[in-house]
Short mmCIF file of C-alpha atoms in Angstrom, two decimals:
data_model
loop_
_atom_site.label_atom_id
_atom_site.label_comp_id
_atom_site.label_asym_id
_atom_site.label_seq_id
_atom_site.Cartn_x
_atom_site.Cartn_y
_atom_site.Cartn_z
CA MET A 142 191.00 262.47 115.10
CA LYS A 143 190.28 262.48 111.33
CA LYS A 144 191.93 259.06 110.99
CA THR A 145 189.71 257.66 113.76
CA ILE A 146 186.58 258.99 112.04
CA SER A 147 187.76 257.57 108.70
CA CYS A 148 188.39 254.15 110.25
CA ARG A 149 184.99 254.17 111.89
CA ALA A 150 183.32 255.19 108.62
CA ALA A 151 185.14 252.43 106.77
CA THR A 152 184.08 249.91 109.42
CA VAL A 153 180.43 251.00 109.15
CA ALA A 154 180.56 250.86 105.33
CA LEU A 155 182.06 247.36 105.43
CA ALA A 156 179.40 246.19 107.88
CA ALA A 157 176.66 247.65 105.70
CA LEU A 158 178.08 245.90 102.64
CA CYS A 159 178.17 242.57 104.47
CA LEU A 160 174.60 243.06 105.66
CA PHE A 161 173.51 243.78 102.04
CA PHE A 162 175.00 240.51 100.77
CA ILE A 163 173.43 238.54 103.64
CA VAL A 164 169.99 239.98 102.86
CA PHE A 165 170.55 239.38 99.14
CA GLU A 166 171.45 235.73 99.79
CA ILE A 167 168.36 235.22 101.94
CA SER A 168 166.18 236.73 99.19
CA VAL A 169 167.68 234.52 96.50
CA SER A 170 167.45 231.44 98.73
CA SER A 171 163.73 231.84 99.44
CA THR A 172 162.90 232.16 95.73
CA SER A 173 165.08 229.21 94.78
CA ARG A 174 163.52 227.03 97.46
CA PHE A 175 160.09 227.71 96.04
CA LEU A 176 161.11 226.87 92.48
CA LYS A 177 163.00 223.77 93.59
CA TYR A 178 160.12 222.24 95.52
CA ALA A 179 157.07 223.85 93.95
CA ALA A 180 158.24 223.59 90.35
CA THR A 181 160.19 220.34 90.69
CA THR A 182 163.20 222.04 89.14
CA THR A 183 166.61 222.67 90.61
CA ALA A 184 166.74 226.40 90.05
CA THR A 185 167.86 229.49 91.84
CA TYR A 186 166.16 232.68 90.83
CA SER A 187 166.71 236.23 91.90
CA ALA A 188 163.96 238.79 91.49
CA LYS A 189 163.97 242.49 90.89
CA THR A 190 161.33 244.99 89.89
CA GLN A 191 161.89 247.35 87.00
CA GLU A 192 159.79 250.06 85.41
CA GLU A 193 158.92 249.75 81.73
CA GLY A 194 158.21 253.19 80.35
CA ASN A 195 156.19 254.85 83.11
CA HIS A 196 153.47 252.29 82.87
CA GLU A 197 154.36 248.75 84.00
CA LYS A 198 156.47 247.23 86.71
CA THR A 199 157.78 243.79 85.94
CA LYS A 200 159.46 241.28 88.20
CA LEU A 201 162.49 239.73 86.49
CA ILE A 202 163.98 236.41 87.54
CA ASN A 203 167.51 235.53 86.52
CA ARG A 204 168.61 232.41 84.68
CA PRO A 205 168.55 229.31 86.93
CA ASN A 206 171.79 228.33 88.65
CA SER A 207 173.17 225.02 87.38
CA ASN A 208 174.90 224.36 90.70
CA PRO A 209 172.29 224.68 93.46
CA SER A 210 173.35 224.76 97.06
CA GLU A 211 173.27 221.59 99.16
CA TYR A 212 170.34 222.77 101.26
CA LEU A 213 168.13 222.48 98.17
CA GLN A 214 168.37 218.71 98.56
CA LEU A 215 166.67 218.80 101.97
CA PRO A 216 163.15 217.29 102.19
CA VAL A 217 160.13 219.56 101.83
CA LYS A 218 158.75 220.66 105.20
CA ARG A 219 155.58 222.32 103.94
CA ARG A 220 153.12 220.68 101.57
CA ILE A 221 151.74 224.01 100.35
CA ILE A 222 154.12 226.71 99.11
CA CYS A 223 153.05 230.05 97.66
CA ASP A 224 155.19 232.73 96.02
CA ARG A 225 153.33 236.05 96.10
CA THR A 226 156.30 238.29 95.33
CA ASP A 227 155.53 239.04 91.68
CA VAL A 228 153.46 242.07 90.72
CA ARG A 229 151.53 240.10 88.09
CA TYR A 230 150.76 236.69 89.53
CA ASP A 231 150.69 234.41 92.56
CA LEU A 232 152.08 230.91 92.12
CA CYS A 233 151.27 228.13 94.57
CA SER A 234 152.28 224.49 94.69
CA ILE A 235 151.03 221.43 96.52
CA ASN A 236 154.02 219.13 96.88
CA GLY A 237 152.52 215.70 97.31
CA PRO A 238 149.22 213.91 96.76
CA THR A 239 146.19 216.17 96.66
CA VAL A 240 142.44 215.84 96.23
CA LEU A 241 140.43 218.45 94.33
CA ASP A 242 136.81 219.00 95.33
CA PRO A 243 135.25 220.92 92.40
CA ASN A 244 132.13 221.74 94.41
CA THR A 245 134.07 223.88 96.90
CA PHE A 246 137.00 224.88 94.64
CA THR A 247 139.33 223.34 97.24
CA PHE A 248 142.55 221.33 97.03
CA PHE A 249 143.19 219.11 100.06
CA THR A 250 146.58 217.61 100.84
CA MET A 251 146.52 213.87 101.55
CA GLY A 252 148.11 212.19 104.54
CA SER A 253 149.43 215.43 105.98
CA ALA A 254 150.44 215.30 109.67
CA GLN A 255 151.65 218.89 109.88
CA PRO A 256 149.63 221.74 111.45
CA PRO A 257 146.72 222.88 109.25
CA GLN A 258 147.68 225.34 106.56
CA VAL A 259 145.26 227.31 104.37
CA GLU A 260 146.08 229.43 101.33
CA LYS A 261 143.76 231.18 98.89
CA VAL A 262 144.86 232.03 95.37
CA GLN A 263 143.35 233.61 92.25
CA PRO A 264 145.13 231.88 89.35
CA TYR A 265 144.94 234.74 86.85
CA PRO A 266 148.08 236.74 85.94
CA ARG A 267 146.73 240.28 86.33
CA LYS A 268 147.15 240.60 90.08
CA PHE A 269 148.11 244.26 89.65
CA GLU A 270 144.69 245.17 88.24
CA GLY A 271 142.13 246.12 90.87
CA PHE A 272 139.21 246.23 88.43
CA ILE A 273 139.23 242.65 87.14
CA MET A 274 140.66 240.60 90.03
CA PRO A 275 137.52 240.81 92.23
CA HIS A 276 135.77 238.90 89.42
CA ILE A 277 138.27 236.00 89.56
CA LYS A 278 137.28 233.08 91.78
CA ASN A 279 139.51 232.08 94.67
CA LEU A 280 140.81 228.55 95.02
CA THR A 281 141.44 227.22 98.52
CA LEU A 282 144.48 225.06 99.29
CA THR A 283 144.39 223.35 102.66
CA SER A 284 146.30 220.72 104.63
CA GLY A 285 143.30 220.09 106.86
CA PRO A 286 140.72 218.87 107.67
CA GLN A 287 140.77 215.35 106.27
CA SER A 288 140.41 215.27 102.48
CA PRO A 289 137.29 213.83 100.82
CA PRO A 290 137.58 210.43 99.11
CA CYS A 291 139.09 210.37 95.62
CA LYS A 292 136.79 209.40 92.75
CA VAL A 293 139.00 210.05 89.69
CA ARG A 294 142.72 209.28 89.92
CA HIS A 295 145.39 210.95 87.76
CA SER A 296 148.99 209.84 87.44
CA VAL A 297 150.42 213.24 86.40
CA PRO A 298 150.44 216.68 88.10
CA ALA A 299 147.71 219.27 87.70
CA LEU A 300 148.30 222.78 86.37
CA VAL A 301 145.46 225.06 87.41
CA PHE A 302 144.52 228.48 86.03
CA SER A 303 141.55 230.73 85.34
CA ALA A 304 140.22 231.55 81.88
CA GLY A 305 137.89 234.18 83.33
CA GLY A 306 138.63 237.89 83.53
CA TYR A 307 139.05 239.43 80.09
CA THR A 308 138.76 236.10 78.26
CA GLY A 309 136.78 236.64 75.07
CA ASN A 310 139.02 239.47 73.94
CA PHE A 311 141.47 237.77 71.57
CA PHE A 312 144.41 239.81 72.84
CA HIS A 313 143.72 238.85 76.44
CA ASP A 314 143.13 235.21 75.54
CA PHE A 315 146.81 235.10 74.62
CA ASN A 316 148.36 237.79 76.82
CA ASP A 317 146.70 236.52 80.01
CA GLY A 318 146.22 232.91 78.95
CA PHE A 319 148.22 231.01 76.38
CA ILE A 320 151.50 232.92 76.57
CA PRO A 321 151.67 232.56 80.40
CA LEU A 322 150.62 228.91 79.95
CA PHE A 323 153.50 228.38 77.51
CA ILE A 324 155.92 230.07 79.93
CA THR A 325 154.69 228.09 82.94
CA VAL A 326 154.81 224.71 81.21
CA ASN A 327 158.34 225.37 79.97
CA THR A 328 159.45 226.67 83.38
CA ILE A 329 157.93 224.06 85.69
CA PHE A 330 156.99 221.10 83.50
CA PRO A 331 159.50 220.90 80.63
CA ASP A 332 159.05 217.54 78.89
CA GLN A 333 156.47 216.45 81.46
CA GLU A 334 152.85 215.40 81.09
CA ILE A 335 150.23 217.43 82.93
CA VAL A 336 146.48 217.64 83.39
CA ILE A 337 145.10 221.13 82.78
CA VAL A 338 142.46 222.21 85.29
CA VAL A 339 140.58 225.42 84.47
CA SER A 340 138.87 227.02 87.43
CA GLU A 341 136.52 229.09 85.26
CA ALA A 342 135.98 229.64 81.55
CA PRO A 343 133.19 230.67 79.15
CA ASN A 344 131.26 227.75 77.65
CA TRP A 345 132.74 228.35 74.19
CA TRP A 346 136.38 228.47 75.36
CA PRO A 347 137.29 224.73 75.47
CA SER A 348 136.02 224.05 71.95
CA LYS A 349 137.49 227.20 70.37
CA TYR A 350 140.95 226.47 71.73
CA ALA A 351 140.83 222.65 71.68
CA ASP A 352 143.59 222.34 69.05
CA LEU A 353 145.92 224.67 70.95
CA LEU A 354 145.21 223.10 74.36
CA ALA A 355 146.10 219.72 72.85
CA MET A 356 149.65 221.03 72.35
CA PHE A 357 150.06 221.28 76.14
CA THR A 358 148.37 218.07 77.28
CA LYS A 359 147.06 214.81 75.90
CA TYR A 360 144.54 214.53 78.73
CA PRO A 361 140.98 215.93 78.75
CA ILE A 362 140.70 219.46 80.10
CA ILE A 363 138.93 219.65 83.47
CA ILE A 364 136.59 222.64 83.79
CA LEU A 365 135.66 222.94 87.46
CA LYS A 366 132.16 224.27 86.94
CA ASN A 367 131.38 221.19 84.83
CA ALA A 368 132.98 218.70 87.23
CA THR A 369 131.16 216.95 90.06
CA ALA A 370 133.49 214.13 91.11
CA THR A 371 136.62 214.64 93.19
CA HIS A 372 139.97 214.29 91.38
CA CYS A 373 143.31 213.37 92.92
CA PHE A 374 146.77 214.22 91.59
CA PRO A 375 150.35 213.41 92.66
CA SER A 376 150.94 217.20 92.94
CA ALA A 377 149.49 220.47 91.70
CA THR A 378 150.64 223.91 90.60
CA ILE A 379 148.11 226.73 90.83
CA GLY A 380 148.70 229.88 88.80
CA LEU A 381 150.49 231.00 85.64
CA ILE A 382 153.82 232.80 85.25
CA SER A 383 153.79 236.02 83.22
CA HIS A 384 156.87 237.87 81.94
CA GLY A 385 154.90 241.02 81.07
CA PHE A 386 152.64 242.26 78.31
CA MET A 387 153.02 240.00 75.27
CA THR A 388 156.47 238.94 76.43
CA ILE A 389 158.46 235.72 76.54
CA ASN A 390 161.81 236.39 78.18
CA GLU A 391 163.83 233.34 77.20
CA THR A 392 166.57 234.18 79.73
CA LEU A 393 164.08 233.42 82.51
CA LEU A 394 163.34 229.90 81.30
CA PRO A 395 165.41 226.84 82.35
CA ASN A 396 165.47 225.76 78.68
CA PRO A 397 165.33 228.99 76.65
CA LYS A 398 162.18 229.37 74.57
CA SER A 399 161.16 232.34 72.47
CA PHE A 400 158.20 233.67 70.52
CA MET A 401 159.53 231.70 67.57
CA ASP A 402 159.02 228.51 69.61
CA PHE A 403 155.52 229.69 70.50
CA ARG A 404 154.76 230.23 66.82
CA VAL A 405 156.00 226.71 66.03
CA LEU A 406 153.45 225.51 68.58
CA LEU A 407 150.72 227.49 66.78
CA GLU A 408 151.80 225.98 63.48
CA LYS A 409 151.53 222.47 64.90
CA ALA A 410 148.10 223.27 66.29
CA TYR A 411 146.56 224.94 63.25
CA GLY A 412 148.81 224.13 60.29
CA PRO A 413 147.40 220.64 59.56
CA LYS A 414 143.87 222.05 59.18
CA ALA A 415 144.93 225.30 57.51
CA GLN A 416 143.42 224.70 54.10
CA PRO A 417 142.09 227.86 52.39
CA LYS A 418 138.35 227.96 52.99
CA VAL A 419 135.92 230.72 53.84
CA LEU A 420 138.33 233.56 54.57
CA THR A 421 140.92 232.99 51.90
CA SER A 422 141.28 233.35 48.17
CA LYS A 423 144.04 232.25 45.84
CA PRO A 424 146.78 234.88 45.66
CA THR A 425 147.79 236.02 42.20
CA ARG A 426 151.42 235.43 41.30
CA SER A 427 152.23 239.06 40.57
CA ARG A 428 150.51 240.75 43.51
CA PRO A 429 151.37 240.25 47.18
CA ARG A 430 148.36 239.64 49.42
CA LEU A 431 147.60 242.20 52.13
CA VAL A 432 145.19 241.48 54.98
CA LEU A 433 143.38 244.58 56.23
CA ALA A 434 141.97 244.20 59.76
CA ASN A 435 138.42 245.53 59.53
CA ARG A 436 137.02 247.45 62.52
CA GLU A 437 133.82 248.71 60.84
CA MET A 438 131.71 246.82 63.37
CA ALA A 439 133.77 248.02 66.32
CA HIS A 440 132.77 250.92 68.57
CA ALA A 441 136.01 252.85 68.09
CA ARG A 442 139.33 253.09 66.25
CA VAL A 443 137.48 252.70 62.97
CA ILE A 444 139.14 253.85 59.72
CA MET A 445 136.58 256.41 58.60
CA ASN A 446 137.84 256.57 55.00
CA GLN A 447 138.36 252.82 54.62
CA LYS A 448 136.85 252.57 51.11
CA GLN A 449 139.30 255.15 49.81
CA LEU A 450 142.10 253.35 51.65
CA ILE A 451 141.24 250.04 49.95
CA ARG A 452 141.38 251.70 46.53
CA LEU A 453 144.80 253.15 47.40
CA ILE A 454 146.12 249.78 48.61
CA LYS A 455 145.06 248.17 45.33
CA LYS A 456 146.56 251.03 43.34
CA VAL A 457 149.91 250.52 45.08
CA GLY A 458 149.83 246.91 43.88
CA PHE A 459 148.43 244.72 46.66
CA GLU A 460 145.65 242.17 46.53
CA VAL A 461 143.41 243.16 49.49
CA ILE A 462 141.60 240.74 51.77
CA MET A 463 139.28 242.17 54.44
CA PHE A 464 139.66 240.40 57.79
CA ASN A 465 136.85 240.63 60.31
CA PRO A 466 137.19 237.66 62.69
CA LYS A 467 134.32 236.79 65.02
CA ARG A 468 134.59 235.06 68.38
CA MET A 469 133.74 231.66 66.89
CA THR A 470 135.69 232.01 63.64
CA PRO A 471 137.68 228.75 63.51
CA LEU A 472 141.29 229.60 64.24
CA HIS A 473 142.62 227.25 61.58
CA GLU A 474 140.80 229.42 59.01
CA SER A 475 142.36 232.60 60.38
CA TYR A 476 145.71 230.84 60.43
CA ALA A 477 145.26 229.75 56.80
CA LEU A 478 144.61 233.32 55.69
CA LEU A 479 147.43 235.03 57.58
CA ASN A 480 149.97 232.27 57.01
CA SER A 481 149.43 232.47 53.24
CA SER A 482 149.57 236.28 53.10
CA HIS A 483 152.47 238.67 52.72
CA ALA A 484 151.35 241.72 54.70
CA MET A 485 148.90 242.84 57.36
CA ILE A 486 147.68 246.34 58.22
CA GLY A 487 145.36 247.37 61.01
CA VAL A 488 144.55 249.97 63.62
CA HIS A 489 145.64 249.10 67.16
CA GLY A 490 143.20 246.54 68.57
CA ALA A 491 142.76 242.92 69.65
CA ALA A 492 142.49 241.62 66.07
CA LEU A 493 146.18 242.42 65.54
CA THR A 494 146.95 239.48 67.84
CA HIS A 495 146.36 237.39 64.71
CA SER A 496 149.74 238.68 63.52
CA PHE A 497 151.02 235.59 65.38
CA PHE A 498 149.89 233.69 62.28
CA LEU A 499 152.00 235.69 59.83
CA ARG A 500 155.09 233.96 58.52
CA PRO A 501 158.43 235.32 59.76
CA GLY A 502 159.64 237.91 57.28
CA SER A 503 156.20 239.09 56.20
CA VAL A 504 155.09 242.70 56.67
CA PHE A 505 153.06 244.07 59.57
CA VAL A 506 152.00 247.73 59.78
CA GLN A 507 150.21 248.95 62.90
CA VAL A 508 148.25 252.18 62.65
CA VAL A 509 148.71 253.91 66.01
CA PRO A 510 146.03 256.39 67.16
CA ILE A 511 146.87 259.40 69.34
CA GLY A 512 147.74 258.51 72.94
CA ILE A 513 148.29 254.78 72.37
CA GLU A 514 151.97 254.86 71.42
CA TRP A 515 153.26 252.94 74.42
CA GLY A 516 150.56 250.27 74.29
CA ALA A 517 151.03 249.82 70.54
CA TYR A 518 154.62 248.74 70.98
CA ALA A 519 154.19 246.87 74.28
CA PHE A 520 151.23 244.83 73.03
CA PHE A 521 152.17 244.20 69.39
CA GLY A 522 155.43 245.85 68.33
CA ARG A 523 157.72 243.95 70.65
CA MET A 524 156.03 240.67 69.76
CA ALA A 525 156.27 241.43 66.03
CA ARG A 526 160.01 242.02 66.24
CA ALA A 527 160.45 238.81 68.25
CA LEU A 528 158.62 236.97 65.44
CA ASP A 529 160.98 238.50 62.86
CA LEU A 530 158.18 240.36 61.07
CA GLY A 531 158.87 243.40 58.93
CA TYR A 532 157.20 245.61 61.52
CA SER A 533 156.52 249.34 61.28
CA GLU A 534 154.17 251.85 62.89
CA TYR A 535 152.14 254.58 61.26
CA LYS A 536 151.50 257.12 64.02
CA ILE A 537 148.59 259.29 63.04
CA GLY A 538 148.75 263.06 63.26
CA VAL A 539 146.37 265.25 65.23
CA ASN A 540 144.31 266.03 62.12
CA GLU A 541 143.84 262.31 61.46
CA SER A 542 142.12 261.76 64.82
CA SER A 543 138.39 262.25 65.34
CA LEU A 544 139.20 263.62 68.80
CA VAL A 545 140.21 266.94 67.25
CA ASP A 546 136.56 267.68 66.38
CA LYS A 547 135.44 267.13 69.96
CA TYR A 548 138.33 268.51 72.01
CA GLY A 549 140.24 270.83 69.66
CA LYS A 550 143.90 270.83 68.63
CA GLU A 551 145.08 272.73 71.70
CA ASN A 552 143.63 270.29 74.22
CA LEU A 553 146.30 268.41 76.19
CA LEU A 554 144.73 265.13 75.07
CA LEU A 555 146.01 265.86 71.57
CA LYS A 556 148.79 268.33 72.15
CA ASP A 557 150.73 266.31 74.73
CA PRO A 558 149.30 262.81 75.44
CA PHE A 559 152.48 261.81 77.31
CA ALA A 560 151.87 264.51 79.91
CA LEU A 561 148.62 262.77 80.85
CA GLN A 562 150.30 259.37 81.12
CA LYS A 563 153.33 260.14 83.25
CA THR A 564 152.10 257.93 86.09
CA GLY A 565 150.41 255.25 84.02
CA TRP A 566 147.24 254.84 82.01
CA PRO A 567 144.41 256.55 83.97
CA PRO A 568 141.19 254.75 82.92
CA GLU A 569 139.31 257.99 82.29
CA VAL A 570 142.04 259.12 79.87
CA MET A 571 142.56 255.80 78.15
CA ASN A 572 138.81 255.39 77.62
CA ILE A 573 138.93 258.55 75.52
CA TYR A 574 141.84 257.31 73.41
CA LEU A 575 140.55 253.74 73.08
CA LYS A 576 136.77 254.11 73.05
CA GLU A 577 136.06 257.57 71.60
CA GLN A 578 138.71 257.85 68.90
CA ASN A 579 138.36 257.02 65.21
CA VAL A 580 140.90 257.52 62.44
CA LYS A 581 140.72 259.35 59.12
CA LEU A 582 143.99 258.58 57.39
CA ASP A 583 145.89 261.22 55.45
CA LEU A 584 146.08 259.04 52.33
CA GLU A 585 148.83 261.10 50.74
CA ARG A 586 151.02 260.65 53.80
CA PHE A 587 149.99 257.00 54.24
CA ASN A 588 150.82 256.30 50.59
CA SER A 589 154.56 256.40 51.28
CA CYS A 590 154.08 253.88 54.11
CA LEU A 591 152.16 251.60 51.75
CA LYS A 592 154.85 251.79 49.06
CA LYS A 593 157.54 250.70 51.54
CA ALA A 594 155.31 247.86 52.72
CA TYR A 595 154.70 246.81 49.11
CA THR A 596 158.40 246.68 48.34
CA LYS A 597 159.10 244.49 51.39
CA ALA A 598 156.06 242.26 50.77
CA THR A 599 157.00 241.74 47.12
CA ARG A 600 160.50 240.66 48.10
CA PHE A 601 159.05 238.31 50.70
CA MET A 602 156.60 236.83 48.15
CA GLU A 603 159.33 236.27 45.57
CA LYS A 604 161.47 234.48 48.13
CA ASN A 605 158.83 232.50 50.02
CA GLY A 606 155.84 232.26 47.73
#
């Protein structure tokens, strides 16, 4: 009797295992089909969701298979394909000629005899965020009715995305814009020409980022709200691929690219114009230059004893340059300053995104207010290490936070911030940490951090100038 039960159990287990592999194969096949036909690449991807800290869930796709199955060579049956499986973004593709009507934000397939198909997509890679996505315009992709006549013809595919949402915050301009753009181009269009179509963007955006956009395309950028004529393309991809907060996972790219490659792109964009002008001064030979990100005009996370801090920085041996970039500060000027400096210090905030412009090997110190530990590393620390910066964090103590005056030392906000963030970043909690908190540095404690930074920066200066 026991043997019979054991045999039956073994049979059930074997059947379950077989069923698992069948389901797994189907899952992998559907993803690979999309990337083969939508991305014009012969790739097989498998996806899985993982938790990063207790705060973000990220879909990971494995390295493409160099030996795709034979069925991948079959002709495309559907002109419009959408992959909506990722937590961050939707990615759609029109495989074949398409006409864009900017007046209705609609892509029409051309010459399609198949049953009508309609898809709507918001091409902004923060799908997980319920607050901002309602503000992102939908694009309509349809295989019917008949497309309008084409006025402007293009010979290369379109890549379509939104520069709405949080655009205007320098961190989000890169996290939600240019890093996903870099990933998408290198995933779907490696070594291919494209036309960039932007569904929405502030009026200042095309001119501010003209030099960087020119690294992705030689064609004029099409901003839909400024377009009136219809445009036709041989194909179109709608949406941007994101690997996570400030992340480029080179194992997910057909031809591995890293943050170092992204920085090379920035150097090509801004290096030729990066002559010291308004923001820079000539560094002295004996003193390494330190850029201090200035938040005096910000609403929060201000260094309350900044004047005393500047005196201390100079006493340690640095030349200090105050950095207070505005929205329309030319990026080649910011690049010139950071690229010619040896160290950067700042409290957690969007301005630290300029650390992209630091040379590999230079020093970057992030001052981390109470309750922002996870975001500090996810948004800037991981990127800094990928750029080979001499990165360190100065995590302030309870007595260095202005929150202690309002809430008291024993409040959970200060005593145990992690307890309030076990299930994520509740907006009401994060608003306190991000929008109510200022910093008064313990200069005696911070002095040891400065001395270490000075030693590293001096070595870097002696080696690299």
